[in-house]
């Protein structure tokens, strides 16, 4: 079928690489070091790259079945390799993690551990997918729409009549439910369509933690990865389906910590809505988006929270806790007893890990990839849903989606009020290390960048 001269085409490429970890590699568990070994594989993990080139500027999004990315040098290494072998500038590359918990234990790695062989292999795999996608560019139109799905997500911060905040899987806690926070039911869908009308790629976005099969010893992409498999199976060979996670810091599926069967059921529901939205874009009469790629990035600095222990006190508490745990081990205590004792001292571990950073602050990156009339806002962690909704509402770009866990993992970014309400997400830990100003700055910075790409 000849190209219709009235249509404007991007050049779009896709590629994928399997990143399933080996049996015996660590995944995120529940112990003192929070790592346990994988015993097998339920479903493979993938890194899928989408490259979009408008003839003047190009960008790459690499969507990964991972819990998150190590410190910033990891993304920098991937970007460097992509920039060397393509015409895509490093700052035009966005890494996106789905946040599946049955994947590599990658989010607490130090900069020194980035030299481990499996981490270096992962860097090469992600960069390689983007390079291969660049080499396989072909003409394609871009169309964007949004669907909506209810029943597979709920805000996990449940406020009960006893005045406390519980998580949504705590089904037997006392007191009546008083309220809970918002959800974002929007399903964002970007379709790349070949000149003959066939689909080339589907990029999607939804907001909910992939923890139906949470931290289990079988590798799994959870419901988000299984949803993309369903989309690819339905659309046929030659289609790449990529998933990006939204502002799901306080949003879970209703089913948590069960098994892969539950993940499959939720994934089929999500995949069905992605397919419905994608199918609505396929007809010729649906207009393509403007052929334009824009990228904006800004680095901001976030201060550590003020309620950390003094550095010397944290070191002493950590040493004392470690001695208690080692004493139990020397005495032949069971693994369950050792783990229980370790978990009683989690505050000591977390304060120690945070106070080792004398600077008491970190730099983070907010990134916007604008593709036609859509914008994908990269945030390096777990943004609370309300902040994501506020960004979307105020954005000047018609279709705006939050991409959580982008480029680096730096923990939760709650709303300011959450710090007064309490709950897991604002307890002291590596997952919650910044002041309330961090979430506020993300909203302000994201809107600044969105205005810049219009």
CSV table of C-alpha atoms in Angstrom, one decimal:
chain,number,residue,atom,x,y,z
A,1,UNK,CA,0.0,0.0,0.0
A,2,UNK,CA,1.6,3.3,-1.0
A,3,UNK,CA,2.0,6.0,1.6
A,4,UNK,CA,-0.8,8.6,1.8
A,5,UNK,CA,0.9,11.9,1.1
A,6,UNK,CA,-1.5,13.7,3.4
A,7,UNK,CA,-0.3,11.7,6.4
A,8,UNK,CA,2.9,12.5,8.3
A,9,UNK,CA,5.1,9.7,9.5
A,10,UNK,CA,7.6,9.3,12.2
A,11,UNK,CA,10.3,6.6,11.9
A,12,UNK,CA,9.7,4.0,14.6
A,13,UNK,CA,11.7,1.1,15.7
A,14,UNK,CA,11.2,-1.6,18.3
A,15,UNK,CA,13.3,-4.4,19.8
A,16,UNK,CA,13.4,-6.6,22.9
A,17,UNK,CA,15.8,-8.6,25.0
A,18,UNK,CA,15.1,-11.2,27.6
A,19,UNK,CA,16.4,-10.1,31.0
A,20,UNK,CA,15.2,-13.1,33.1
A,21,UNK,CA,17.6,-13.6,36.1
A,22,UNK,CA,19.3,-16.9,36.7
A,23,UNK,CA,18.0,-19.2,39.3
A,24,UNK,CA,19.9,-18.5,42.5
A,25,UNK,CA,20.0,-14.7,41.9
A,26,UNK,CA,18.5,-12.6,44.7
A,27,UNK,CA,15.0,-11.1,44.6
A,28,UNK,CA,13.5,-8.6,47.1
A,29,UNK,CA,12.4,-10.6,50.2
A,30,UNK,CA,11.5,-9.7,53.8
A,31,UNK,CA,14.6,-10.3,55.9
A,32,UNK,CA,17.4,-8.2,57.4
A,33,UNK,CA,19.0,-7.9,54.0
A,34,UNK,CA,15.6,-8.2,52.3
A,35,UNK,CA,17.0,-10.7,49.7
A,36,UNK,CA,16.2,-14.3,48.9
A,37,UNK,CA,17.2,-16.5,46.0
A,38,UNK,CA,15.1,-17.3,43.0
A,39,UNK,CA,14.1,-21.0,42.7
A,40,UNK,CA,12.7,-21.0,39.2
A,41,UNK,CA,10.9,-19.1,36.5
A,42,UNK,CA,7.2,-18.7,36.0
A,43,UNK,CA,7.3,-16.2,33.1
A,44,UNK,CA,10.2,-14.3,31.5
A,45,UNK,CA,11.2,-10.7,32.1
A,46,UNK,CA,11.7,-8.4,29.1
A,47,UNK,CA,13.3,-5.1,28.3
A,48,UNK,CA,11.5,-3.6,25.3
A,49,UNK,CA,12.7,-0.6,23.4
A,50,UNK,CA,10.7,1.9,21.4
A,51,UNK,CA,12.6,4.5,19.3
A,52,UNK,CA,10.7,7.4,17.7
A,53,UNK,CA,12.4,9.7,15.2
A,54,UNK,CA,10.8,12.8,13.7
A,55,UNK,CA,13.6,13.5,11.3
A,56,UNK,CA,15.1,16.2,13.5
A,57,UNK,CA,15.0,14.7,17.0
A,58,UNK,CA,14.8,11.1,18.3
A,59,UNK,CA,14.0,9.6,21.6
A,60,UNK,CA,14.0,6.1,23.1
A,61,UNK,CA,11.9,4.6,25.8
A,62,UNK,CA,13.1,1.2,27.3
A,63,UNK,CA,10.3,-0.5,29.3
A,64,UNK,CA,11.6,-3.1,31.6
A,65,UNK,CA,10.1,-5.9,33.8
A,66,UNK,CA,12.0,-4.8,36.8
A,67,UNK,CA,11.3,-3.5,40.3
A,68,UNK,CA,13.5,-0.4,39.6
A,69,UNK,CA,16.9,0.8,38.6
A,70,UNK,CA,20.1,1.1,40.7
A,71,UNK,CA,21.7,4.6,41.3
A,72,UNK,CA,22.0,7.2,38.6
A,73,UNK,CA,25.3,5.8,37.1
A,74,UNK,CA,23.3,2.8,35.8
A,75,UNK,CA,21.1,4.9,33.6
A,76,UNK,CA,24.1,7.0,32.6
A,77,UNK,CA,25.9,3.9,31.4
A,78,UNK,CA,22.9,2.8,29.3
A,79,UNK,CA,22.5,6.2,27.8
A,80,UNK,CA,26.1,6.5,27.0
A,81,UNK,CA,26.1,3.3,25.0
A,82,UNK,CA,22.9,4.3,23.2
A,83,UNK,CA,24.4,7.7,22.3
A,84,UNK,CA,27.6,6.1,20.9
A,85,UNK,CA,25.8,3.7,18.6
A,86,UNK,CA,22.8,5.9,17.5
A,87,UNK,CA,21.9,9.5,16.8
A,88,UNK,CA,19.9,9.6,20.0
A,89,UNK,CA,21.3,11.9,22.7
A,90,UNK,CA,21.7,10.3,26.1
A,91,UNK,CA,19.3,12.7,27.7
A,92,UNK,CA,16.6,11.6,25.2
A,93,UNK,CA,16.7,8.0,26.6
A,94,UNK,CA,14.1,7.1,29.3
A,95,UNK,CA,14.4,3.9,31.3
A,96,UNK,CA,11.0,2.7,32.7
A,97,UNK,CA,10.5,-0.1,35.2
A,98,UNK,CA,7.1,-1.8,35.8
A,99,UNK,CA,8.0,-2.3,39.5
A,100,UNK,CA,7.3,-6.0,39.5
A,101,UNK,CA,8.6,-7.4,42.8
A,102,UNK,CA,9.4,-10.9,41.5
A,103,UNK,CA,12.4,-9.5,39.6
A,104,UNK,CA,16.1,-8.7,40.2
A,105,UNK,CA,16.9,-7.2,43.6
A,106,UNK,CA,18.2,-4.1,41.9
A,107,UNK,CA,17.0,-1.0,43.7
A,108,UNK,CA,19.3,-1.0,46.8
A,109,UNK,CA,22.6,-1.6,44.9
A,110,UNK,CA,25.4,0.8,45.7
A,111,UNK,CA,27.5,2.5,43.0
A,112,UNK,CA,30.3,0.0,43.8
A,113,UNK,CA,28.0,-2.9,43.1
A,114,UNK,CA,27.3,-1.6,39.6
A,115,UNK,CA,30.5,-3.3,38.6
A,116,UNK,CA,29.0,-6.8,39.3
A,117,UNK,CA,29.0,-8.9,36.1
A,118,UNK,CA,25.2,-9.4,36.1
A,119,UNK,CA,24.6,-5.6,36.4
A,120,UNK,CA,27.0,-4.9,33.6
A,121,UNK,CA,25.3,-7.5,31.5
A,122,UNK,CA,21.9,-5.8,32.2
A,123,UNK,CA,23.3,-2.4,31.2
A,124,UNK,CA,24.4,-4.0,27.9
A,125,UNK,CA,21.1,-5.7,27.3
A,126,UNK,CA,19.0,-2.5,27.9
A,127,UNK,CA,21.3,-0.4,25.7
A,128,UNK,CA,21.4,-3.2,23.1
A,129,UNK,CA,17.6,-3.2,22.8
A,130,UNK,CA,17.5,0.5,22.1
A,131,UNK,CA,20.3,0.2,19.6
A,132,UNK,CA,18.6,-2.6,17.8
A,133,UNK,CA,15.3,-0.6,17.8
A,134,UNK,CA,17.2,2.3,16.2
A,135,UNK,CA,18.5,0.1,13.4
A,136,UNK,CA,15.0,-1.2,12.6
A,137,UNK,CA,13.2,2.1,12.2
A,138,UNK,CA,10.4,2.2,9.7
A,139,UNK,CA,7.7,4.7,8.8
A,140,UNK,CA,4.8,4.7,11.2
A,141,UNK,CA,2.0,7.0,12.3
A,142,UNK,CA,1.4,7.7,15.9
A,143,UNK,CA,-2.1,7.8,17.4
A,144,UNK,CA,-2.9,8.3,21.1
A,145,UNK,CA,-6.0,7.7,23.2
A,146,UNK,CA,-7.0,6.8,26.8
A,147,UNK,CA,-9.3,4.1,28.1
A,148,UNK,CA,-10.4,3.5,31.7
A,149,UNK,CA,-10.6,0.5,33.9
A,150,UNK,CA,-12.1,0.0,37.4
A,151,UNK,CA,-11.9,-2.9,39.8
A,152,UNK,CA,-8.2,-3.8,39.4
A,153,UNK,CA,-6.8,-1.0,41.5
A,154,UNK,CA,-7.5,0.6,44.9
A,155,UNK,CA,-5.8,3.1,47.1
A,156,UNK,CA,-3.9,1.0,49.6
A,157,UNK,CA,-3.9,3.6,52.4
A,158,UNK,CA,-7.0,2.8,54.3
A,159,UNK,CA,-8.0,5.1,57.2
A,160,UNK,CA,-10.0,3.4,59.9
A,161,UNK,CA,-12.0,4.6,62.8
A,162,UNK,CA,-9.2,3.9,65.3
A,163,UNK,CA,-7.3,6.8,63.6
A,164,UNK,CA,-4.6,4.7,62.0
A,165,UNK,CA,-3.6,4.1,58.4
A,166,UNK,CA,-3.6,0.5,57.2
A,167,UNK,CA,-2.7,-1.1,53.9
A,168,UNK,CA,-5.4,-2.6,51.7
A,169,UNK,CA,-4.3,-6.1,52.3
A,170,UNK,CA,-4.9,-5.8,56.0
A,171,UNK,CA,-8.4,-7.3,55.8
A,172,UNK,CA,-8.9,-8.2,59.5
A,173,UNK,CA,-7.8,-5.0,61.2
A,174,UNK,CA,-10.2,-3.4,63.8
A,175,UNK,CA,-12.5,-0.5,63.2
A,176,UNK,CA,-14.6,0.6,60.3
A,177,UNK,CA,-13.1,2.1,57.1
A,178,UNK,CA,-13.4,5.9,57.2
A,179,UNK,CA,-11.8,6.8,53.9
A,180,UNK,CA,-9.0,6.1,51.5
A,181,UNK,CA,-7.0,8.0,48.9
A,182,UNK,CA,-7.7,8.3,45.2
A,183,UNK,CA,-6.9,6.0,42.3
A,184,UNK,CA,-6.2,6.8,38.6
A,185,UNK,CA,-8.3,4.5,36.4
A,186,UNK,CA,-6.9,6.0,33.1
A,187,UNK,CA,-5.2,3.6,30.7
A,188,UNK,CA,-3.0,5.5,28.3
A,189,UNK,CA,-2.3,4.0,24.9
A,190,UNK,CA,0.0,5.1,22.1
A,191,UNK,CA,-0.2,3.1,18.9
A,192,UNK,CA,2.5,3.1,16.2
A,193,UNK,CA,0.9,2.1,13.0
A,194,UNK,CA,2.6,1.1,9.7
A,195,UNK,CA,1.6,2.7,6.4
A,196,UNK,CA,-0.4,-0.4,5.5
A,197,UNK,CA,-2.5,0.0,8.7
A,198,UNK,CA,-1.0,-2.8,10.7
A,199,UNK,CA,0.1,-2.2,14.3
A,200,UNK,CA,3.8,-2.0,15.0
A,201,UNK,CA,3.9,-1.1,18.7
A,202,UNK,CA,1.6,-0.3,21.6
A,203,UNK,CA,2.9,1.8,24.5
A,204,UNK,CA,0.6,1.7,27.5
A,205,UNK,CA,0.4,3.3,31.0
A,206,UNK,CA,-1.6,2.3,34.1
A,207,UNK,CA,-1.4,3.0,37.8
A,208,UNK,CA,-1.1,0.1,40.2
A,209,UNK,CA,1.7,-1.8,42.0
A,210,UNK,CA,2.4,-5.1,40.3
A,211,UNK,CA,2.3,-7.2,43.5
A,212,UNK,CA,-0.3,-9.9,42.8
A,213,UNK,CA,2.7,-12.3,42.9
A,214,UNK,CA,4.7,-10.2,45.3
A,215,UNK,CA,8.2,-11.2,46.2
A,216,UNK,CA,7.9,-14.9,45.3
A,217,UNK,CA,10.7,-17.3,44.5
A,218,UNK,CA,9.5,-17.7,40.9
A,219,UNK,CA,10.5,-15.0,38.5
A,220,UNK,CA,7.4,-13.2,37.2
A,221,UNK,CA,6.6,-9.9,35.4
A,222,UNK,CA,3.3,-10.0,37.4
A,223,UNK,CA,0.1,-8.6,35.9
A,224,UNK,CA,1.7,-5.8,33.9
A,225,UNK,CA,4.0,-8.1,31.9
A,226,UNK,CA,1.2,-10.7,31.5
A,227,UNK,CA,-1.1,-8.0,30.2
A,228,UNK,CA,1.5,-7.0,27.5
A,229,UNK,CA,1.8,-10.7,26.5
A,230,UNK,CA,-1.9,-10.8,26.0
A,231,UNK,CA,-1.8,-7.7,23.9
A,232,UNK,CA,0.9,-9.1,21.7
A,233,UNK,CA,-0.8,-12.5,21.3
A,234,UNK,CA,-4.0,-10.8,20.2
A,235,UNK,CA,-2.4,-8.4,17.7
A,236,UNK,CA,-0.1,-11.0,16.2
A,237,UNK,CA,3.5,-11.3,15.2
A,238,UNK,CA,5.5,-8.2,14.6
A,239,UNK,CA,3.8,-6.2,17.4
A,240,UNK,CA,5.7,-5.0,20.5
A,241,UNK,CA,3.6,-4.1,23.6
A,242,UNK,CA,5.4,-1.9,26.2
A,243,UNK,CA,4.1,-1.0,29.7
A,244,UNK,CA,4.9,2.0,31.8
A,245,UNK,CA,3.9,2.4,35.4
A,246,UNK,CA,2.0,5.4,36.7
A,247,UNK,CA,2.0,7.3,40.0
A,248,UNK,CA,1.2,4.1,42.0
A,249,UNK,CA,3.0,4.9,45.3
A,250,UNK,CA,-0.2,4.4,47.2
A,251,UNK,CA,-2.2,2.3,44.7
A,252,UNK,CA,-2.4,-1.5,44.7
A,253,UNK,CA,-4.5,-4.1,43.0
A,254,UNK,CA,-7.2,-5.6,45.3
A,255,UNK,CA,-5.3,-8.9,45.2
A,256,UNK,CA,-1.9,-8.8,46.8
A,257,UNK,CA,0.7,-11.5,47.6
A,258,UNK,CA,-1.3,-14.4,46.3
A,259,UNK,CA,0.0,-16.2,43.3
A,260,UNK,CA,0.7,-16.0,39.6
A,261,UNK,CA,-2.9,-17.1,38.7
A,262,UNK,CA,-4.2,-13.9,40.3
A,263,UNK,CA,-1.6,-11.9,38.3
A,264,UNK,CA,-2.8,-13.5,35.1
A,265,UNK,CA,-6.4,-12.7,35.8
A,266,UNK,CA,-5.7,-9.0,36.6
A,267,UNK,CA,-3.3,-8.9,33.6
A,268,UNK,CA,-6.0,-10.2,31.2
A,269,UNK,CA,-8.4,-7.5,32.4
A,270,UNK,CA,-5.8,-4.8,31.9
A,271,UNK,CA,-4.7,-6.2,28.6
A,272,UNK,CA,-8.3,-6.3,27.4
A,273,UNK,CA,-8.7,-2.6,28.0
A,274,UNK,CA,-5.3,-1.8,26.3
A,275,UNK,CA,-6.5,-3.8,23.3
A,276,UNK,CA,-9.9,-2.1,23.2
A,277,UNK,CA,-8.2,1.3,23.2
A,278,UNK,CA,-5.7,0.3,20.6
A,279,UNK,CA,-8.4,-1.2,18.3
A,280,UNK,CA,-10.2,2.2,18.4
A,281,UNK,CA,-7.1,3.8,16.9
A,282,UNK,CA,-6.7,1.4,14.0
A,283,UNK,CA,-9.3,2.7,11.5
A,284,UNK,CA,-7.9,5.0,8.8
A,285,UNK,CA,-10.3,7.8,9.7
A,286,UNK,CA,-8.7,8.2,13.1
A,287,UNK,CA,-6.2,11.1,12.7
A,288,UNK,CA,-2.5,10.6,13.5
A,289,UNK,CA,-0.8,12.9,15.9
A,290,UNK,CA,1.6,15.7,14.9
A,291,UNK,CA,5.0,14.3,13.9
A,292,UNK,CA,7.1,16.0,16.5
A,293,UNK,CA,9.5,14.7,19.3
A,294,UNK,CA,10.4,17.0,22.2
A,295,UNK,CA,12.4,16.2,25.3
A,296,UNK,CA,13.0,18.2,28.5
A,297,UNK,CA,14.9,17.2,31.6
A,298,UNK,CA,15.7,18.9,34.9
A,299,UNK,CA,17.8,17.8,37.9
A,300,UNK,CA,16.5,18.9,41.3
A,301,UNK,CA,17.9,18.4,44.8
A,302,UNK,CA,15.9,16.8,47.6
A,303,UNK,CA,16.8,17.1,51.3
A,304,UNK,CA,16.8,14.1,53.6
A,305,UNK,CA,14.1,14.1,56.3
A,306,UNK,CA,14.9,15.7,59.6
A,307,UNK,CA,13.8,12.8,61.9
A,308,UNK,CA,16.8,10.6,61.3
A,309,UNK,CA,19.0,9.5,64.2
A,310,UNK,CA,22.3,11.3,64.6
A,311,UNK,CA,25.0,9.5,62.6
A,312,UNK,CA,27.0,8.2,65.7
A,313,UNK,CA,23.8,7.0,67.4
A,314,UNK,CA,22.6,5.2,64.2
A,315,UNK,CA,26.0,3.5,63.9
A,316,UNK,CA,25.9,2.3,67.5
A,317,UNK,CA,22.3,1.0,67.2
A,318,UNK,CA,23.2,-0.8,64.0
A,319,UNK,CA,26.2,-2.5,65.6
A,320,UNK,CA,24.2,-3.6,68.6
A,321,UNK,CA,21.4,-5.0,66.4
A,322,UNK,CA,23.9,-6.8,64.2
A,323,UNK,CA,25.5,-8.4,67.3
A,324,UNK,CA,22.2,-9.7,68.5
A,325,UNK,CA,21.4,-11.2,65.2
A,326,UNK,CA,24.8,-12.8,64.8
A,327,UNK,CA,24.5,-14.2,68.4
A,328,UNK,CA,21.3,-15.9,67.5
A,329,UNK,CA,23.0,-17.5,64.4
A,330,UNK,CA,26.0,-18.7,66.5
A,331,UNK,CA,23.5,-20.2,69.0
A,332,UNK,CA,21.9,-22.3,66.2
A,333,UNK,CA,18.6,-20.4,66.2
A,334,UNK,CA,16.1,-21.2,63.4
A,335,UNK,CA,16.0,-19.0,60.3
A,336,UNK,CA,12.6,-17.8,61.3
A,337,UNK,CA,13.8,-16.7,64.7
A,338,UNK,CA,16.8,-14.9,63.2
A,339,UNK,CA,14.6,-13.1,60.7
A,340,UNK,CA,12.1,-12.1,63.4
A,341,UNK,CA,14.9,-10.6,65.5
A,342,UNK,CA,16.3,-8.8,62.4
A,343,UNK,CA,12.9,-7.3,61.6
A,344,UNK,CA,12.6,-5.9,65.1
A,345,UNK,CA,15.7,-3.9,64.4
A,346,UNK,CA,14.8,-2.6,61.0
A,347,UNK,CA,14.8,1.1,62.2
A,348,UNK,CA,18.4,0.6,63.2
A,349,UNK,CA,19.3,-0.7,59.8
A,350,UNK,CA,17.4,2.0,57.9
A,351,UNK,CA,18.7,4.9,60.0
A,352,UNK,CA,22.3,3.6,59.6
A,353,UNK,CA,22.0,3.2,55.8
A,354,UNK,CA,20.7,6.8,55.4
A,355,UNK,CA,23.0,8.6,57.9
A,356,UNK,CA,26.1,7.2,56.1
A,357,UNK,CA,25.4,9.9,53.5
A,358,UNK,CA,27.0,12.9,55.1
A,359,UNK,CA,25.4,15.2,52.5
A,360,UNK,CA,21.9,14.3,53.7
A,361,UNK,CA,20.6,15.2,50.2
A,362,UNK,CA,20.3,13.7,46.7
A,363,UNK,CA,19.9,14.9,43.2
A,364,UNK,CA,17.0,13.5,41.2
A,365,UNK,CA,16.0,13.8,37.5
A,366,UNK,CA,12.5,14.7,36.1
A,367,UNK,CA,12.2,13.9,32.4
A,368,UNK,CA,9.5,14.6,29.8
A,369,UNK,CA,9.3,12.8,26.5
A,370,UNK,CA,6.7,14.5,24.3
A,371,UNK,CA,5.6,12.4,21.3
A,372,UNK,CA,3.0,14.2,19.2
A,373,UNK,CA,0.2,15.2,21.4
A,374,UNK,CA,1.3,12.9,24.3
A,375,UNK,CA,3.8,13.5,27.1
A,376,UNK,CA,5.4,10.9,29.3
A,377,UNK,CA,6.7,12.3,32.6
A,378,UNK,CA,9.5,10.3,34.1
A,379,UNK,CA,9.8,10.3,37.9
A,380,UNK,CA,12.6,8.3,39.7
A,381,UNK,CA,10.4,6.5,42.3
A,382,UNK,CA,7.0,5.9,43.8
A,383,UNK,CA,4.9,9.1,43.3
A,384,UNK,CA,1.7,9.3,45.2
A,385,UNK,CA,-1.4,9.1,43.0
A,386,UNK,CA,-2.8,12.5,44.0
A,387,UNK,CA,0.3,14.2,42.8
A,388,UNK,CA,0.2,12.4,39.5
A,389,UNK,CA,-3.5,13.4,39.1
A,390,UNK,CA,-2.6,17.0,39.8
A,391,UNK,CA,0.1,17.0,37.2
A,392,UNK,CA,-2.2,15.5,34.6
A,393,UNK,CA,-5.0,17.9,35.4
A,394,UNK,CA,-2.7,21.0,34.9
A,395,UNK,CA,-0.7,19.7,32.0
A,396,UNK,CA,-0.9,21.7,28.7
A,397,UNK,CA,-0.3,18.5,26.8
A,398,UNK,CA,-3.5,16.7,25.7
A,399,UNK,CA,-2.5,13.2,26.7
A,400,UNK,CA,-0.1,13.3,29.8
A,401,UNK,CA,1.0,10.2,31.6
A,402,UNK,CA,3.2,9.7,34.6
A,403,UNK,CA,6.1,7.2,34.2
A,404,UNK,CA,7.1,6.1,37.7
A,405,UNK,CA,10.3,4.3,38.5
A,406,UNK,CA,12.1,6.1,35.6
A,407,UNK,CA,15.8,6.1,35.2
A,408,UNK,CA,16.6,5.5,39.0
A,409,UNK,CA,14.9,4.4,42.2
A,410,UNK,CA,14.8,7.0,45.0
A,411,UNK,CA,11.9,5.8,47.0
A,412,UNK,CA,8.4,7.2,47.8
A,413,UNK,CA,7.3,10.7,47.0
A,414,UNK,CA,4.2,11.2,49.2
A,415,UNK,CA,1.9,14.1,49.5
A,416,UNK,CA,2.7,16.5,52.4
A,417,UNK,CA,-0.4,15.5,54.3
A,418,UNK,CA,0.7,11.8,54.3
A,419,UNK,CA,3.6,12.6,56.6
A,420,UNK,CA,1.1,13.7,59.3
A,421,UNK,CA,-1.1,10.7,58.7
A,422,UNK,CA,1.6,8.1,59.1
A,423,UNK,CA,1.8,4.7,57.4
A,424,UNK,CA,4.4,2.5,55.7
A,425,UNK,CA,5.2,4.9,52.9
A,426,UNK,CA,6.3,7.7,55.3
A,427,UNK,CA,8.1,5.5,57.8
A,428,UNK,CA,11.9,6.1,58.0
A,429,UNK,CA,13.7,3.9,55.5
A,430,UNK,CA,15.6,3.9,52.3
A,431,UNK,CA,12.2,3.9,50.6
A,432,UNK,CA,11.2,7.1,52.4
A,433,UNK,CA,14.2,9.3,52.9
A,434,UNK,CA,13.1,12.8,51.7
A,435,UNK,CA,11.1,15.6,53.2
A,436,UNK,CA,7.6,16.4,52.0
A,437,UNK,CA,9.0,19.1,49.8
A,438,UNK,CA,10.2,16.5,47.4
A,439,UNK,CA,6.8,15.6,46.1
A,440,UNK,CA,5.9,19.2,45.8
A,441,UNK,CA,9.0,19.9,43.8
A,442,UNK,CA,8.2,17.0,41.4
A,443,UNK,CA,4.8,18.5,40.6
A,444,UNK,CA,6.3,22.0,40.0
A,445,UNK,CA,9.2,20.7,37.9
A,446,UNK,CA,7.0,18.4,35.8
A,447,UNK,CA,4.6,21.2,35.0
A,448,UNK,CA,7.6,23.5,34.1
A,449,UNK,CA,8.9,20.9,31.7
A,450,UNK,CA,5.5,20.1,30.2
A,451,UNK,CA,5.1,23.8,29.4
A,452,UNK,CA,8.5,23.8,27.8
A,453,UNK,CA,7.6,21.0,25.3
A,454,UNK,CA,4.4,22.4,24.1
